[in-house]
Amino acid sequence: MARACSATWHGARSFVRFFEGVLGADKYRVYLEHQARTHPGVPPMSEREFWRDYTDWQEKNPQGRCC
């Protein structure tokens, strides 16, 4: 029983991570991982700053997107 629950939980988490990746909701988490790996000791942007910077960048650099 515990094994089945564990497998179900793992599958659900995998699905959520996949869906977040498709929607772009994982971008801040990926940014934090990159920042820690490549710029240790430098404080990262807050989540709010990150999304503002990202949307500003998108406006200046339009790429293939639906809207």
mmCIF file of C-alpha atoms in Angstrom:
data_model
loop_
_atom_site.group_PDB
_atom_site.id
_atom_site.type_symbol
_atom_site.label_atom_id
_atom_site.label_comp_id
_atom_site.label_asym_id
_atom_site.label_seq_id
_atom_site.Cartn_x
_atom_site.Cartn_y
_atom_site.Cartn_z
ATOM 1 C CA MET A 1 0.000 0.000 0.000
ATOM 2 C CA ALA A 2 2.726 2.447 0.964
ATOM 3 C CA ARG A 3 4.577 1.667 -2.241
ATOM 4 C CA ALA A 4 1.521 2.449 -4.356
ATOM 5 C CA CYS A 5 0.955 5.728 -2.520
ATOM 6 C CA SER A 6 4.601 6.652 -2.965
ATOM 7 C CA ALA A 7 4.468 5.921 -6.689
ATOM 8 C CA THR A 8 1.259 7.928 -7.042
ATOM 9 C CA TRP A 9 2.753 10.850 -5.125
ATOM 10 C CA HIS A 10 5.914 10.748 -7.243
ATOM 11 C CA GLY A 11 3.837 10.694 -10.432
ATOM 12 C CA ALA A 12 1.731 13.643 -9.293
ATOM 13 C CA ARG A 13 4.819 15.685 -8.398
ATOM 14 C CA SER A 14 6.391 14.877 -11.759
ATOM 15 C CA PHE A 15 3.239 15.996 -13.542
ATOM 16 C CA VAL A 16 3.130 19.269 -11.604
ATOM 17 C CA ARG A 17 6.793 20.010 -12.406
ATOM 18 C CA PHE A 18 6.192 19.218 -16.077
ATOM 19 C CA PHE A 19 3.125 21.467 -16.173
ATOM 20 C CA GLU A 20 4.988 24.295 -14.422
ATOM 21 C CA GLY A 21 7.722 23.970 -17.034
ATOM 22 C CA VAL A 22 5.224 24.201 -19.862
ATOM 23 C CA LEU A 23 3.627 27.291 -18.337
ATOM 24 C CA GLY A 24 6.941 28.871 -17.384
ATOM 25 C CA ALA A 25 6.085 28.942 -13.697
ATOM 26 C CA ASP A 26 9.431 27.310 -12.857
ATOM 27 C CA LYS A 27 11.516 30.137 -14.334
ATOM 28 C CA TYR A 28 12.236 31.755 -10.961
ATOM 29 C CA ARG A 29 13.319 28.440 -9.436
ATOM 30 C CA VAL A 30 15.609 27.814 -12.421
ATOM 31 C CA TYR A 31 16.983 31.357 -12.084
ATOM 32 C CA LEU A 32 17.766 30.777 -8.385
ATOM 33 C CA GLU A 33 19.571 27.513 -9.191
ATOM 34 C CA HIS A 34 21.577 29.219 -11.950
ATOM 35 C CA GLN A 35 22.387 32.196 -9.727
ATOM 36 C CA ALA A 36 23.632 29.977 -6.902
ATOM 37 C CA ARG A 37 25.732 27.895 -9.300
ATOM 38 C CA THR A 38 27.320 30.676 -11.351
ATOM 39 C CA HIS A 39 27.338 33.661 -8.965
ATOM 40 C CA PRO A 40 27.817 32.351 -5.421
ATOM 41 C CA GLY A 41 27.782 35.053 -2.785
ATOM 42 C CA VAL A 42 25.764 37.470 -4.934
ATOM 43 C CA PRO A 43 22.232 37.952 -3.607
ATOM 44 C CA PRO A 44 19.605 36.988 -6.205
ATOM 45 C CA MET A 45 16.734 39.222 -7.270
ATOM 46 C CA SER A 46 13.520 38.851 -5.337
ATOM 47 C CA GLU A 47 10.754 36.972 -7.128
ATOM 48 C CA ARG A 48 8.950 40.221 -7.811
ATOM 49 C CA GLU A 49 12.092 41.822 -9.272
ATOM 50 C CA PHE A 50 12.744 38.730 -11.366
ATOM 51 C CA TRP A 51 9.287 38.710 -12.959
ATOM 52 C CA ARG A 52 9.404 42.463 -13.630
ATOM 53 C CA ASP A 53 12.814 42.093 -15.279
ATOM 54 C CA TYR A 54 11.626 39.073 -17.261
ATOM 55 C CA THR A 55 8.469 40.758 -18.574
ATOM 56 C CA ASP A 56 10.455 43.904 -19.453
ATOM 57 C CA TRP A 57 12.898 41.719 -21.383
ATOM 58 C CA GLN A 58 10.026 39.991 -23.205
ATOM 59 C CA GLU A 59 8.564 43.336 -24.249
ATOM 60 C CA LYS A 60 11.903 44.484 -25.647
ATOM 61 C CA ASN A 61 12.624 41.128 -27.342
ATOM 62 C CA PRO A 62 9.380 39.711 -28.737
ATOM 63 C CA GLN A 63 9.685 36.112 -29.839
ATOM 64 C CA GLY A 64 7.238 33.560 -31.127
ATOM 65 C CA ARG A 65 4.440 33.569 -28.596
ATOM 66 C CA CYS A 66 0.698 33.422 -28.895
ATOM 67 C CA CYS A 67 -0.148 36.848 -27.452
#
